Amino acid sequence: KQEVTQIPAALSVPEGENLVLNCSFTDSAIYNLQWFRQDPGKGLTSLLLIQSSQREQTSGRLNASLDKSSGRSTLYIAASQPGDSATYLCAVHLSTGTASKLTFGTGTRLQVTL
Amino acid sequence: DTGVSQDPRHKITKRGQNVTFRCDPISEHNRLYWYRQTLGQGPEFLTYFQNEAQLEKSRLLSDRFSAERPKGSFSTLEIQRTEQGDSAMYLCASSYSGTLVQETQYFGPGTRLLVL
């Protein structure tokens, strides 16, 4: 059974710092990995999707890497801002035969302080 | 298109009552997923549809739960005889069936259920 772990569970940094969120998964037979952001009481916003054949993806101040063989992904946030405060979830796509379902980690709760 | 929508956004009900939630996916998306998220946890897969066919159900989906997607567009999730343990956020997601490696799921805002 695929298990996804995110470390740390919570993180507080001052504005302007660069930071790294970690995600690990137990089964490397994944199709892709997706990072999401979730604001309190809200749904999920997709940030980045990394295909299994890719090593990294970038979007603005965000960079996500994927190492399938070691079962790890990182989300790098550059020059953090208070608006980045949210819970960040990683999820791996597993095949159900004809489509993929997501297995999520428990998230990292990020607070960026002024 | 404004993305995936869900209705209602919040629902408070008494134990034993039935509730029904609706999800409207992004219009060209043929795949629709339901997930459940409890406090402090990541979402957990419940079921998914390709067009109108329900192709997989999680063991989390007890016989009190039923989901439909009658015309391959919107979907409903019904919970019968609700229990306090059903209190959670119910999230809907949709995607377009490209290749599996490229499939991105887009989530709605969720329906938060509280069973008293």
CSV table of C-alpha atoms in Angstrom, one decimal:
chain,number,residue,atom,x,y,z
A,1,LYS,CA,0.0,0.0,0.0
A,2,GLN,CA,1.3,3.4,-1.0
A,3,GLU,CA,2.1,5.7,1.9
A,4,VAL,CA,3.0,9.4,1.5
A,5,THR,CA,4.8,11.3,4.3
A,6,GLN,CA,5.4,15.0,4.5
A,7,ILE,CA,8.0,16.6,6.7
A,8,PRO,CA,7.9,18.9,8.6
A,9,ALA,CA,4.2,18.9,9.6
A,10,ALA,CA,4.4,22.6,10.3
A,11,LEU,CA,6.9,25.4,9.5
A,12,SER,CA,7.1,29.1,10.4
A,13,VAL,CA,9.6,31.3,8.6
A,14,PRO,CA,10.1,35.1,8.3
A,15,GLU,CA,9.2,36.8,5.1
A,16,GLY,CA,11.8,36.6,2.4
A,17,GLU,CA,13.3,33.3,3.4
A,18,ASN,CA,13.7,30.4,0.9
A,19,LEU,CA,12.3,27.1,2.2
A,20,VAL,CA,12.0,23.5,1.3
A,21,LEU,CA,9.1,21.1,1.9
A,22,ASN,CA,9.7,17.4,1.8
A,23,CYS,CA,7.5,14.6,0.5
A,24,SER,CA,8.4,10.9,0.5
A,25,PHE,CA,6.4,7.9,-0.8
A,26,THR,CA,6.9,4.2,-0.4
A,27,ASP,CA,6.1,2.8,-3.8
A,28,SER,CA,8.1,4.2,-6.7
A,29,ALA,CA,5.6,2.9,-9.3
A,30,ILE,CA,3.8,6.2,-9.7
A,31,TYR,CA,2.6,8.0,-12.8
A,32,ASN,CA,3.3,11.4,-11.6
A,33,LEU,CA,3.3,13.6,-8.4
A,34,GLN,CA,1.3,16.7,-7.8
A,35,TRP,CA,1.8,19.5,-5.3
A,36,PHE,CA,-1.3,21.4,-4.0
A,37,ARG,CA,-1.9,24.3,-1.8
A,38,GLN,CA,-4.9,24.4,0.6
A,39,ASP,CA,-6.1,27.5,2.4
A,40,PRO,CA,-8.0,27.0,5.7
A,41,GLY,CA,-11.5,25.6,5.0
A,42,LYS,CA,-11.0,25.7,1.3
A,43,GLY,CA,-10.4,23.3,-1.6
A,44,LEU,CA,-7.1,22.4,-3.2
A,45,THR,CA,-5.3,24.5,-5.7
A,46,SER,CA,-2.9,22.6,-8.0
A,47,LEU,CA,0.6,24.1,-8.0
A,48,LEU,CA,2.8,21.8,-10.0
A,49,LEU,CA,2.6,18.3,-11.6
A,50,ILE,CA,5.8,16.4,-12.3
A,51,GLN,CA,5.6,13.5,-14.6
A,52,SER,CA,7.3,10.3,-13.6
A,53,SER,CA,9.9,10.8,-16.4
A,54,GLN,CA,10.7,14.3,-15.3
A,55,ARG,CA,13.2,15.5,-12.6
A,56,GLU,CA,11.7,18.9,-11.9
A,57,GLN,CA,9.1,21.5,-12.7
A,58,THR,CA,9.1,25.2,-12.1
A,59,SER,CA,6.4,27.8,-11.8
A,60,GLY,CA,7.3,31.3,-10.7
A,61,ARG,CA,8.9,31.1,-7.3
A,62,LEU,CA,8.1,27.4,-6.9
A,63,ASN,CA,10.3,24.6,-8.0
A,64,ALA,CA,9.4,20.9,-7.4
A,65,SER,CA,11.8,18.0,-7.9
A,66,LEU,CA,11.2,14.3,-8.1
A,67,ASP,CA,13.5,11.4,-7.4
A,68,LYS,CA,11.4,8.3,-8.2
A,69,SER,CA,14.1,5.8,-7.3
A,70,SER,CA,14.5,7.2,-3.7
A,71,GLY,CA,10.8,7.9,-3.4
A,72,ARG,CA,11.2,11.6,-2.7
A,73,SER,CA,10.0,15.0,-3.9
A,74,THR,CA,10.8,18.5,-2.7
A,75,LEU,CA,8.9,21.8,-3.1
A,76,TYR,CA,11.2,24.8,-3.0
A,77,ILE,CA,9.7,28.2,-2.4
A,78,ALA,CA,11.9,31.2,-3.1
A,79,ALA,CA,11.6,34.5,-1.3
A,80,SER,CA,8.6,33.5,0.8
A,81,GLN,CA,5.7,36.0,1.3
A,82,PRO,CA,2.9,36.1,3.9
A,83,GLY,CA,0.5,35.2,1.1
A,84,ASP,CA,2.3,31.8,0.8
A,85,SER,CA,0.9,30.9,4.2
A,86,ALA,CA,-1.2,27.7,3.7
A,87,THR,CA,-1.1,24.0,3.9
A,88,TYR,CA,0.9,22.3,1.2
A,89,LEU,CA,0.0,18.8,0.2
A,90,CYS,CA,1.8,16.4,-2.1
A,91,ALA,CA,0.0,13.6,-3.8
A,92,VAL,CA,1.1,10.7,-6.0
A,93,HIS,CA,-0.9,9.4,-8.9
A,94,LEU,CA,-1.5,5.6,-8.9
A,95,SER,CA,-3.1,3.7,-11.7
A,96,THR,CA,-6.6,2.2,-11.1
A,97,GLY,CA,-6.5,0.6,-14.5
A,98,THR,CA,-8.1,3.3,-16.6
A,99,ALA,CA,-7.5,6.4,-14.6
A,100,SER,CA,-5.4,7.5,-11.7
A,101,LYS,CA,-6.3,8.2,-8.1
A,102,LEU,CA,-4.3,10.4,-5.8
A,103,THR,CA,-2.8,9.3,-2.5
A,104,PHE,CA,-2.1,12.3,-0.4
A,105,GLY,CA,0.3,13.1,2.4
A,106,THR,CA,-0.9,14.8,5.5
A,107,GLY,CA,0.5,18.2,4.5
A,108,THR,CA,2.9,20.8,5.8
A,109,ARG,CA,1.3,23.8,7.4
A,110,LEU,CA,3.4,26.9,6.4
A,111,GLN,CA,3.2,30.3,8.1
A,112,VAL,CA,5.2,33.1,6.7
A,113,THR,CA,5.6,36.0,9.2
A,114,LEU,CA,6.2,39.7,8.6
B,1,ASP,CA,-15.4,28.1,-17.4
B,2,THR,CA,-15.0,28.8,-13.7
B,3,GLY,CA,-13.7,25.5,-12.6
B,4,VAL,CA,-15.2,22.7,-10.5
B,5,SER,CA,-18.1,23.8,-8.3
B,6,GLN,CA,-19.7,22.1,-5.4
B,7,ASP,CA,-23.0,22.6,-3.6
B,8,PRO,CA,-23.7,23.2,-0.8
B,9,ARG,CA,-20.5,24.6,0.7
B,10,HIS,CA,-21.6,23.7,4.2
B,11,LYS,CA,-24.1,21.3,5.6
B,12,ILE,CA,-25.1,20.7,9.2
B,13,THR,CA,-27.4,17.7,9.8
B,14,LYS,CA,-28.6,15.5,12.7
B,15,ARG,CA,-27.4,11.9,13.0
B,16,GLY,CA,-29.6,9.6,11.1
B,17,GLN,CA,-30.6,12.0,8.4
B,18,ASN,CA,-29.7,11.7,4.7
B,19,VAL,CA,-27.7,14.3,2.9
B,20,THR,CA,-26.9,14.8,-0.8
B,21,PHE,CA,-24.0,16.8,-2.3
B,22,ARG,CA,-23.6,17.9,-5.9
B,23,CYS,CA,-20.4,18.4,-8.0
B,24,ASP,CA,-20.2,20.1,-11.3
B,25,PRO,CA,-16.9,19.4,-13.1
B,26,ILE,CA,-15.1,21.4,-15.6
B,27,SER,CA,-17.2,21.0,-18.7
B,28,GLU,CA,-14.9,19.1,-21.0
B,29,HIS,CA,-13.6,16.8,-18.3
B,30,ASN,CA,-14.8,13.2,-18.5
B,31,ARG,CA,-13.3,11.9,-15.3
B,32,LEU,CA,-14.8,12.9,-11.9
B,33,TYR,CA,-13.4,11.9,-8.5
B,34,TRP,CA,-14.8,12.1,-4.9
B,35,TYR,CA,-12.4,12.4,-1.9
B,36,ARG,CA,-13.0,12.9,1.8
B,37,GLN,CA,-10.8,14.9,4.1
B,38,THR,CA,-10.9,14.9,7.9
B,39,LEU,CA,-9.3,17.5,10.1
B,40,GLY,CA,-5.5,17.5,9.9
B,41,GLN,CA,-5.4,14.8,7.3
B,42,GLY,CA,-4.9,14.7,3.5
B,43,PRO,CA,-7.8,13.8,1.3
B,44,GLU,CA,-8.7,10.1,0.8
B,45,PHE,CA,-10.0,8.7,-2.4
B,46,LEU,CA,-13.6,7.5,-2.3
B,47,THR,CA,-14.7,6.8,-5.9
B,48,TYR,CA,-14.4,7.9,-9.5
B,49,PHE,CA,-16.3,8.0,-12.7
B,50,GLN,CA,-15.3,8.0,-16.3
B,51,ASN,CA,-18.3,9.6,-18.1
B,52,GLU,CA,-21.3,8.0,-16.4
B,53,ALA,CA,-19.6,4.8,-15.4
B,54,GLN,CA,-18.5,4.4,-11.8
B,55,LEU,CA,-15.3,2.4,-12.2
B,56,GLU,CA,-13.9,2.2,-8.7
B,57,LYS,CA,-15.0,2.5,-5.1
B,58,SER,CA,-12.8,2.7,-2.1
B,59,ARG,CA,-13.5,0.4,0.9
B,60,LEU,CA,-14.1,3.7,2.7
B,61,LEU,CA,-17.3,4.0,0.8
B,62,SER,CA,-19.7,2.0,3.0
B,63,ASP,CA,-23.1,0.8,1.7
B,64,ARG,CA,-24.6,4.0,3.3
B,65,PHE,CA,-22.8,6.0,0.5
B,66,SER,CA,-23.9,6.1,-3.1
B,67,ALA,CA,-22.6,8.2,-5.9
B,68,GLU,CA,-24.1,8.8,-9.4
B,69,ARG,CA,-23.2,10.7,-12.5
B,70,PRO,CA,-26.3,10.1,-14.6
B,71,LYS,CA,-25.4,11.9,-17.8
B,72,GLY,CA,-21.7,12.0,-17.5
B,73,SER,CA,-21.8,15.6,-16.4
B,74,PHE,CA,-22.6,16.6,-12.8
B,75,SER,CA,-22.3,14.0,-10.0
B,76,THR,CA,-24.1,13.5,-6.7
B,77,LEU,CA,-22.9,11.9,-3.5
B,78,GLU,CA,-25.5,10.7,-1.0
B,79,ILE,CA,-25.0,9.6,2.5
B,80,GLN,CA,-27.8,7.8,4.2
B,81,ARG,CA,-28.4,7.5,7.9
B,82,THR,CA,-25.5,9.9,8.7
B,83,GLU,CA,-23.2,9.2,11.6
B,84,GLN,CA,-20.9,11.6,13.5
B,85,GLY,CA,-17.9,9.9,11.9
B,86,ASP,CA,-19.1,11.1,8.5
B,87,SER,CA,-18.2,14.7,9.5
B,88,ALA,CA,-15.6,15.8,7.1
B,89,MET,CA,-14.9,17.9,4.0
B,90,TYR,CA,-16.1,16.2,0.8
B,91,LEU,CA,-14.0,17.2,-2.2
B,92,CYS,CA,-14.8,16.7,-5.8
B,93,ALA,CA,-12.2,16.8,-8.6
B,94,SER,CA,-12.3,16.4,-12.3
B,95,SER,CA,-9.8,15.7,-15.1
B,96,TYR,CA,-9.5,15.0,-18.8
B,97,SER,CA,-8.5,11.6,-19.9
B,98,GLY,CA,-5.2,12.3,-21.6
B,99,THR,CA,-2.3,10.0,-20.8
B,100,LEU,CA,-2.0,8.9,-17.2
B,101,VAL,CA,1.3,10.6,-16.7
B,102,GLN,CA,-0.1,14.0,-17.7
B,103,GLU,CA,-3.4,13.8,-15.8
B,104,THR,CA,-4.0,16.8,-13.6
B,105,GLN,CA,-6.9,16.8,-11.3
B,106,TYR,CA,-8.7,20.0,-10.5
B,107,PHE,CA,-10.5,20.3,-7.2
B,108,GLY,CA,-13.6,22.1,-6.2
B,109,PRO,CA,-14.0,24.1,-3.0
B,110,GLY,CA,-15.5,21.2,-1.1
B,111,THR,CA,-18.6,20.6,1.0
B,112,ARG,CA,-18.0,20.7,4.7
B,113,LEU,CA,-20.4,18.3,6.5
B,114,LEU,CA,-21.1,18.4,10.3
B,115,VAL,CA,-23.2,15.6,11.8
B,116,LEU,CA,-24.5,16.5,15.2
